[in-house]
Amino acid sequence: MDGSAEPTLSVAGTVTRTSVSARSDGVSGVTIALVDASGRSLELVTDDAGNFYTDEPVSAPLRASIASQAATIHMPVDAPSANCNTCHRNPGANARALGWIRPERETGPDMRPGADCLSCHTPPLVGDFDPAPHFGAAGTIAGGAGAVVIIQDSLGKRVELSPTTSGNFWTTEALVPPLEATISRGGAMLVKAAAVDSGSCNGCHDGAAVEALAGP
């Protein structure tokens, strides 16, 4: 250590492949373009760790965009803070942004069956930048063709969901836990024994429960 002071950064953040390990999953070479409140523009490029930063003075709020392989991605609202990770630290936030930066990542209604959908499809903890739709409940049923997932929340709101070919199901309706869940198939019903406090079905289930309805 030479005793020199740490630089004071005016803007900083990280782009990672997941929300778990910035040290091992940083994405390099991503360009972030910023325009501050005074109209000043600057471009920052992520380093090998996925970090981007500058000590050049800027004035919030900031308009931000990310250079994508397909098109430029613009934040729908100006950022009130130059500490980008304050908003993008919630589970899945960087992975969601990366889904736009790297369009070849799997997306769509049949993406990642069996994964915990709500690890990404939930509102951000802070701020409004979030390209992924928000789900009130979501999950996967293995071999779920012909099944119907029925969910009722604590206020009596009821949704009926038909799984896709991959078995994925979801709703964008806001649901208030605890939630009651039933799977219906071919006249048979599988009722969850106890209400749950989350719509993150794959957080507990591997999707195999409906097989109990598929037998003779």
PDB file of C-alpha atoms in Angstrom:
ATOM      1  CA  MET A   1       0.000   0.000   0.000  1.00  0.00           C
ATOM      2  CA  ASP A   2       1.385   3.407  -0.926  1.00  0.00           C
ATOM      3  CA  GLY A   3      -0.936   5.287   1.407  1.00  0.00           C
ATOM      4  CA  SER A   4      -2.735   7.056  -1.436  1.00  0.00           C
ATOM      5  CA  ALA A   5      -6.442   7.689  -0.982  1.00  0.00           C
ATOM      6  CA  GLU A   6      -9.017   5.603  -2.806  1.00  0.00           C
ATOM      7  CA  PRO A   7     -10.459   7.498  -5.780  1.00  0.00           C
ATOM      8  CA  THR A   8     -13.922   8.989  -5.360  1.00  0.00           C
ATOM      9  CA  LEU A   9     -16.162   7.551  -8.064  1.00  0.00           C
ATOM     10  CA  SER A  10     -19.069   9.488  -9.515  1.00  0.00           C
ATOM     11  CA  VAL A  11     -20.664   6.505 -11.315  1.00  0.00           C
ATOM     12  CA  ALA A  12     -20.141   2.804 -10.706  1.00  0.00           C
ATOM     13  CA  GLY A  13     -21.813  -0.547 -11.224  1.00  0.00           C
ATOM     14  CA  THR A  14     -21.395  -4.135 -12.362  1.00  0.00           C
ATOM     15  CA  VAL A  15     -22.769  -6.304 -15.149  1.00  0.00           C
ATOM     16  CA  THR A  16     -22.769 -10.005 -14.246  1.00  0.00           C
ATOM     17  CA  ARG A  17     -24.130 -13.188 -15.767  1.00  0.00           C
ATOM     18  CA  THR A  18     -25.993 -13.994 -12.562  1.00  0.00           C
ATOM     19  CA  SER A  19     -27.038 -12.214  -9.401  1.00  0.00           C
ATOM     20  CA  VAL A  20     -24.726 -14.344  -7.270  1.00  0.00           C
ATOM     21  CA  SER A  21     -21.039 -13.866  -8.034  1.00  0.00           C
ATOM     22  CA  ALA A  22     -19.770 -10.691  -9.643  1.00  0.00           C
ATOM     23  CA  ARG A  23     -16.185 -11.833  -9.112  1.00  0.00           C
ATOM     24  CA  SER A  24     -16.520 -14.941 -11.250  1.00  0.00           C
ATOM     25  CA  ASP A  25     -19.335 -14.007 -13.621  1.00  0.00           C
ATOM     26  CA  GLY A  26     -18.516 -10.462 -14.697  1.00  0.00           C
ATOM     27  CA  VAL A  27     -19.217  -9.607 -18.337  1.00  0.00           C
ATOM     28  CA  SER A  28     -16.479  -7.571 -19.997  1.00  0.00           C
ATOM     29  CA  GLY A  29     -16.723  -5.253 -22.981  1.00  0.00           C
ATOM     30  CA  VAL A  30     -20.276  -4.012 -22.376  1.00  0.00           C
ATOM     31  CA  THR A  31     -20.691  -0.312 -23.180  1.00  0.00           C
ATOM     32  CA  ILE A  32     -22.880   1.830 -20.924  1.00  0.00           C
ATOM     33  CA  ALA A  33     -23.749   5.272 -22.301  1.00  0.00           C
ATOM     34  CA  LEU A  34     -24.809   7.992 -19.867  1.00  0.00           C
ATOM     35  CA  VAL A  35     -26.261  11.486 -20.250  1.00  0.00           C
ATOM     36  CA  ASP A  36     -26.414  13.532 -17.050  1.00  0.00           C
ATOM     37  CA  ALA A  37     -28.798  16.305 -15.987  1.00  0.00           C
ATOM     38  CA  SER A  38     -26.638  18.951 -17.666  1.00  0.00           C
ATOM     39  CA  GLY A  39     -26.651  17.094 -20.994  1.00  0.00           C
ATOM     40  CA  ARG A  40     -23.084  15.850 -20.667  1.00  0.00           C
ATOM     41  CA  SER A  41     -22.444  12.462 -22.309  1.00  0.00           C
ATOM     42  CA  LEU A  42     -19.938   9.771 -21.442  1.00  0.00           C
ATOM     43  CA  GLU A  43     -19.396   6.104 -22.258  1.00  0.00           C
ATOM     44  CA  LEU A  44     -18.137   3.473 -19.823  1.00  0.00           C
ATOM     45  CA  VAL A  45     -16.964  -0.033 -20.756  1.00  0.00           C
ATOM     46  CA  THR A  46     -17.010  -2.938 -18.312  1.00  0.00           C
ATOM     47  CA  ASP A  47     -13.651  -4.437 -17.329  1.00  0.00           C
ATOM     48  CA  ASP A  48     -12.793  -8.134 -16.938  1.00  0.00           C
ATOM     49  CA  ALA A  49     -14.734  -8.277 -13.660  1.00  0.00           C
ATOM     50  CA  GLY A  50     -17.811  -6.676 -15.220  1.00  0.00           C
ATOM     51  CA  ASN A  51     -17.253  -3.407 -13.343  1.00  0.00           C
ATOM     52  CA  PHE A  52     -17.719   0.025 -14.900  1.00  0.00           C
ATOM     53  CA  TYR A  53     -16.942   3.327 -13.207  1.00  0.00           C
ATOM     54  CA  THR A  54     -15.680   6.875 -13.602  1.00  0.00           C
ATOM     55  CA  ASP A  55     -14.467   9.674 -11.376  1.00  0.00           C
ATOM     56  CA  GLU A  56     -15.563  12.353 -13.834  1.00  0.00           C
ATOM     57  CA  PRO A  57     -18.177  14.623 -12.239  1.00  0.00           C
ATOM     58  CA  VAL A  58     -21.786  14.000 -13.280  1.00  0.00           C
ATOM     59  CA  SER A  59     -25.135  15.418 -12.190  1.00  0.00           C
ATOM     60  CA  ALA A  60     -28.085  13.128 -11.452  1.00  0.00           C
ATOM     61  CA  PRO A  61     -30.560  12.103 -12.669  1.00  0.00           C
ATOM     62  CA  LEU A  62     -28.820  10.081 -15.372  1.00  0.00           C
ATOM     63  CA  ARG A  63     -30.201   8.758 -18.637  1.00  0.00           C
ATOM     64  CA  ALA A  64     -28.591   5.384 -19.313  1.00  0.00           C
ATOM     65  CA  SER A  65     -28.458   2.993 -22.240  1.00  0.00           C
ATOM     66  CA  ILE A  66     -26.603  -0.230 -22.975  1.00  0.00           C
ATOM     67  CA  ALA A  67     -25.117  -1.220 -26.319  1.00  0.00           C
ATOM     68  CA  SER A  68     -26.762  -4.499 -27.324  1.00  0.00           C
ATOM     69  CA  GLN A  69     -26.012  -6.902 -30.151  1.00  0.00           C
ATOM     70  CA  ALA A  70     -29.561  -6.360 -31.432  1.00  0.00           C
ATOM     71  CA  ALA A  71     -30.374  -2.732 -30.570  1.00  0.00           C
ATOM     72  CA  THR A  72     -29.601  -0.074 -28.002  1.00  0.00           C
ATOM     73  CA  ILE A  73     -31.365  -0.720 -24.710  1.00  0.00           C
ATOM     74  CA  HIS A  74     -32.642   2.421 -22.987  1.00  0.00           C
ATOM     75  CA  MET A  75     -33.633   2.637 -19.341  1.00  0.00           C
ATOM     76  CA  PRO A  76     -37.317   3.644 -19.347  1.00  0.00           C
ATOM     77  CA  VAL A  77     -36.740   6.149 -16.531  1.00  0.00           C
ATOM     78  CA  ASP A  78     -33.828   8.387 -15.574  1.00  0.00           C
ATOM     79  CA  ALA A  79     -31.732   6.973 -12.741  1.00  0.00           C
ATOM     80  CA  PRO A  80     -31.913   9.052  -9.548  1.00  0.00           C
ATOM     81  CA  SER A  81     -28.596   7.617  -8.341  1.00  0.00           C
ATOM     82  CA  ALA A  82     -25.199   7.084  -9.953  1.00  0.00           C
ATOM     83  CA  ASN A  83     -24.707   3.976  -7.793  1.00  0.00           C
ATOM     84  CA  CYS A  84     -26.080   1.559 -10.370  1.00  0.00           C
ATOM     85  CA  ASN A  85     -25.867  -1.506  -8.144  1.00  0.00           C
ATOM     86  CA  THR A  86     -28.257   0.108  -5.651  1.00  0.00           C
ATOM     87  CA  CYS A  87     -31.110  -0.698  -8.024  1.00  0.00           C
ATOM     88  CA  HIS A  88     -29.622  -3.690  -9.813  1.00  0.00           C
ATOM     89  CA  ARG A  89     -28.632  -5.715  -6.756  1.00  0.00           C
ATOM     90  CA  ASN A  90     -31.960  -7.514  -6.449  1.00  0.00           C
ATOM     91  CA  PRO A  91     -31.964 -11.205  -7.407  1.00  0.00           C
ATOM     92  CA  GLY A  92     -31.809 -11.652 -11.159  1.00  0.00           C
ATOM     93  CA  ALA A  93     -31.529  -7.961 -12.076  1.00  0.00           C
ATOM     94  CA  ASN A  94     -28.186  -8.263 -13.828  1.00  0.00           C
ATOM     95  CA  ALA A  95     -29.242 -11.525 -15.424  1.00  0.00           C
ATOM     96  CA  ARG A  96     -32.335  -9.766 -16.798  1.00  0.00           C
ATOM     97  CA  ALA A  97     -30.253  -6.951 -18.226  1.00  0.00           C
ATOM     98  CA  LEU A  98     -27.873  -9.501 -19.726  1.00  0.00           C
ATOM     99  CA  GLY A  99     -30.819 -11.178 -21.424  1.00  0.00           C
ATOM    100  CA  TRP A 100     -31.207  -7.959 -23.399  1.00  0.00           C
ATOM    101  CA  ILE A 101     -27.473  -7.412 -23.912  1.00  0.00           C
ATOM    102  CA  ARG A 102     -26.990 -10.970 -25.160  1.00  0.00           C
ATOM    103  CA  PRO A 103     -30.134 -11.754 -27.204  1.00  0.00           C
ATOM    104  CA  GLU A 104     -29.048 -15.345 -27.808  1.00  0.00           C
ATOM    105  CA  ARG A 105     -29.869 -16.123 -24.179  1.00  0.00           C
ATOM    106  CA  GLU A 106     -32.969 -18.266 -23.852  1.00  0.00           C
ATOM    107  CA  THR A 107     -36.119 -16.189 -23.460  1.00  0.00           C
ATOM    108  CA  GLY A 108     -39.835 -16.631 -24.028  1.00  0.00           C
ATOM    109  CA  PRO A 109     -42.695 -18.659 -22.550  1.00  0.00           C
ATOM    110  CA  ASP A 110     -40.796 -21.963 -22.626  1.00  0.00           C
ATOM    111  CA  MET A 111     -37.532 -20.658 -21.181  1.00  0.00           C
ATOM    112  CA  ARG A 112     -35.733 -22.524 -18.400  1.00  0.00           C
ATOM    113  CA  PRO A 113     -38.505 -24.939 -17.313  1.00  0.00           C
ATOM    114  CA  GLY A 114     -38.048 -25.966 -13.700  1.00  0.00           C
ATOM    115  CA  ALA A 115     -36.049 -22.872 -12.746  1.00  0.00           C
ATOM    116  CA  ASP A 116     -37.325 -20.541 -10.041  1.00  0.00           C
ATOM    117  CA  CYS A 117     -39.204 -18.060 -12.264  1.00  0.00           C
ATOM    118  CA  LEU A 118     -39.667 -15.453  -9.544  1.00  0.00           C
ATOM    119  CA  SER A 119     -35.914 -15.179  -8.990  1.00  0.00           C
ATOM    120  CA  CYS A 120     -36.065 -12.888 -12.044  1.00  0.00           C
ATOM    121  CA  HIS A 121     -39.728 -12.067 -12.623  1.00  0.00           C
ATOM    122  CA  THR A 122     -40.244  -9.944  -9.504  1.00  0.00           C
ATOM    123  CA  PRO A 123     -40.277  -6.155  -9.073  1.00  0.00           C
ATOM    124  CA  PRO A 124     -36.880  -4.562  -8.342  1.00  0.00           C
ATOM    125  CA  LEU A 125     -36.125  -3.644  -4.739  1.00  0.00           C
ATOM    126  CA  VAL A 126     -35.279  -0.087  -5.777  1.00  0.00           C
ATOM    127  CA  GLY A 127     -36.008   1.805  -8.983  1.00  0.00           C
ATOM    128  CA  ASP A 128     -38.032   0.943 -12.063  1.00  0.00           C
ATOM    129  CA  PHE A 129     -35.589  -0.469 -14.643  1.00  0.00           C
ATOM    130  CA  ASP A 130     -36.668  -4.037 -15.155  1.00  0.00           C
ATOM    131  CA  PRO A 131     -37.188  -5.527 -18.629  1.00  0.00           C
ATOM    132  CA  ALA A 132     -38.640  -8.794 -17.286  1.00  0.00           C
ATOM    133  CA  PRO A 133     -42.415  -8.908 -16.726  1.00  0.00           C
ATOM    134  CA  HIS A 134     -43.464  -9.258 -13.090  1.00  0.00           C
ATOM    135  CA  PHE A 135     -45.341 -12.418 -12.123  1.00  0.00           C
ATOM    136  CA  GLY A 136     -47.651 -12.921  -9.173  1.00  0.00           C
ATOM    137  CA  ALA A 137     -47.081 -16.667  -9.402  1.00  0.00           C
ATOM    138  CA  ALA A 138     -45.192 -18.968 -11.756  1.00  0.00           C
ATOM    139  CA  GLY A 139     -43.774 -22.456 -12.031  1.00  0.00           C
ATOM    140  CA  THR A 140     -43.433 -25.577 -14.155  1.00  0.00           C
ATOM    141  CA  ILE A 141     -45.380 -28.829 -14.386  1.00  0.00           C
ATOM    142  CA  ALA A 142     -43.479 -31.725 -15.964  1.00  0.00           C
ATOM    143  CA  GLY A 143     -45.664 -33.351 -18.592  1.00  0.00           C
ATOM    144  CA  GLY A 144     -48.324 -30.775 -17.877  1.00  0.00           C
ATOM    145  CA  ALA A 145     -50.275 -30.963 -21.154  1.00  0.00           C
ATOM    146  CA  GLY A 146     -53.984 -30.674 -20.397  1.00  0.00           C
ATOM    147  CA  ALA A 147     -53.454 -29.585 -16.807  1.00  0.00           C
ATOM    148  CA  VAL A 148     -54.902 -26.410 -15.313  1.00  0.00           C
ATOM    149  CA  VAL A 149     -53.290 -24.659 -12.360  1.00  0.00           C
ATOM    150  CA  ILE A 150     -55.804 -22.856 -10.144  1.00  0.00           C
ATOM    151  CA  ILE A 151     -54.497 -20.305  -7.659  1.00  0.00           C
ATOM    152  CA  GLN A 152     -56.567 -18.263  -5.217  1.00  0.00           C
ATOM    153  CA  ASP A 153     -55.097 -15.518  -3.051  1.00  0.00           C
ATOM    154  CA  SER A 154     -56.049 -14.329   0.432  1.00  0.00           C
ATOM    155  CA  LEU A 155     -58.439 -11.715  -1.004  1.00  0.00           C
ATOM    156  CA  GLY A 156     -60.352 -14.260  -3.053  1.00  0.00           C
ATOM    157  CA  LYS A 157     -58.769 -13.443  -6.420  1.00  0.00           C
ATOM    158  CA  ARG A 158     -58.691 -16.598  -8.542  1.00  0.00           C
ATOM    159  CA  VAL A 159     -56.600 -17.322 -11.641  1.00  0.00           C
ATOM    160  CA  GLU A 160     -56.619 -20.411 -13.865  1.00  0.00           C
ATOM    161  CA  LEU A 161     -53.395 -21.069 -15.771  1.00  0.00           C
ATOM    162  CA  SER A 162     -52.711 -23.489 -18.635  1.00  0.00           C
ATOM    163  CA  PRO A 163     -49.090 -24.683 -18.893  1.00  0.00           C
ATOM    164  CA  THR A 164     -47.167 -24.255 -22.152  1.00  0.00           C
ATOM    165  CA  THR A 165     -45.616 -27.168 -24.048  1.00  0.00           C
ATOM    166  CA  SER A 166     -42.622 -27.001 -21.682  1.00  0.00           C
ATOM    167  CA  GLY A 167     -44.911 -27.085 -18.644  1.00  0.00           C
ATOM    168  CA  ASN A 168     -44.333 -23.447 -17.691  1.00  0.00           C
ATOM    169  CA  PHE A 169     -47.228 -21.441 -16.246  1.00  0.00           C
ATOM    170  CA  TRP A 170     -47.437 -17.901 -14.874  1.00  0.00           C
ATOM    171  CA  THR A 171     -49.685 -14.954 -14.172  1.00  0.00           C
ATOM    172  CA  THR A 172     -48.979 -11.230 -14.189  1.00  0.00           C
ATOM    173  CA  GLU A 173     -51.863 -10.683 -11.770  1.00  0.00           C
ATOM    174  CA  ALA A 174     -50.779  -9.321  -8.397  1.00  0.00           C
ATOM    175  CA  LEU A 175     -51.624 -11.955  -5.788  1.00  0.00           C
ATOM    176  CA  VAL A 176     -51.736 -11.449  -2.030  1.00  0.00           C
ATOM    177  CA  PRO A 177     -50.415 -14.430   0.007  1.00  0.00           C
ATOM    178  CA  PRO A 178     -51.158 -16.824   1.465  1.00  0.00           C
ATOM    179  CA  LEU A 179     -52.075 -18.631  -1.762  1.00  0.00           C
ATOM    180  CA  GLU A 180     -54.136 -21.780  -2.242  1.00  0.00           C
ATOM    181  CA  ALA A 181     -53.187 -23.967  -5.221  1.00  0.00           C
ATOM    182  CA  THR A 182     -54.912 -26.787  -7.093  1.00  0.00           C
ATOM    183  CA  ILE A 183     -53.952 -28.741 -10.216  1.00  0.00           C
ATOM    184  CA  SER A 184     -56.805 -30.091 -12.339  1.00  0.00           C
ATOM    185  CA  ARG A 185     -56.361 -32.647 -15.106  1.00  0.00           C
ATOM    186  CA  GLY A 186     -58.826 -34.942 -16.829  1.00  0.00           C
ATOM    187  CA  GLY A 187     -61.393 -34.500 -14.086  1.00  0.00           C
ATOM    188  CA  ALA A 188     -58.913 -35.296 -11.297  1.00  0.00           C
ATOM    189  CA  MET A 189     -57.877 -32.674  -8.754  1.00  0.00           C
ATOM    190  CA  LEU A 190     -54.654 -32.352  -6.783  1.00  0.00           C
ATOM    191  CA  VAL A 191     -55.113 -29.839  -3.952  1.00  0.00           C
ATOM    192  CA  LYS A 192     -52.175 -28.404  -2.045  1.00  0.00           C
ATOM    193  CA  ALA A 193     -52.574 -29.335   1.603  1.00  0.00           C
ATOM    194  CA  ALA A 194     -51.585 -25.933   2.998  1.00  0.00           C
ATOM    195  CA  ALA A 195     -51.598 -22.374   1.724  1.00  0.00           C
ATOM    196  CA  VAL A 196     -48.190 -20.920   0.816  1.00  0.00           C
ATOM    197  CA  ASP A 197     -46.680 -17.500   1.367  1.00  0.00           C
ATOM    198  CA  SER A 198     -45.128 -17.153  -2.096  1.00  0.00           C
ATOM    199  CA  GLY A 199     -46.086 -17.587  -5.747  1.00  0.00           C
ATOM    200  CA  SER A 200     -42.635 -19.002  -6.493  1.00  0.00           C
ATOM    201  CA  CYS A 201     -43.816 -22.557  -7.154  1.00  0.00           C
ATOM    202  CA  ASN A 202     -40.478 -23.828  -8.474  1.00  0.00           C
ATOM    203  CA  GLY A 203     -38.808 -22.506  -5.355  1.00  0.00           C
ATOM    204  CA  CYS A 204     -40.113 -25.662  -3.655  1.00  0.00           C
ATOM    205  CA  HIS A 205     -41.350 -28.008  -6.397  1.00  0.00           C
ATOM    206  CA  ASP A 206     -39.502 -29.736  -9.229  1.00  0.00           C
ATOM    207  CA  GLY A 207     -42.658 -29.920 -11.326  1.00  0.00           C
ATOM    208  CA  ALA A 208     -43.230 -33.663 -10.937  1.00  0.00           C
ATOM    209  CA  ALA A 209     -46.352 -33.443  -8.761  1.00  0.00           C
ATOM    210  CA  VAL A 210     -48.748 -33.565 -11.715  1.00  0.00           C
ATOM    211  CA  GLU A 211     -47.487 -37.075 -12.545  1.00  0.00           C
ATOM    212  CA  ALA A 212     -49.802 -38.232  -9.754  1.00  0.00           C
ATOM    213  CA  LEU A 213     -52.689 -37.196 -12.023  1.00  0.00           C
ATOM    214  CA  ALA A 214     -51.323 -38.929 -15.114  1.00  0.00           C
ATOM    215  CA  GLY A 215     -51.519 -42.538 -13.924  1.00  0.00           C
ATOM    216  CA  PRO A 216     -54.314 -45.059 -14.541  1.00  0.00           C
TER     217      PRO A 216
END
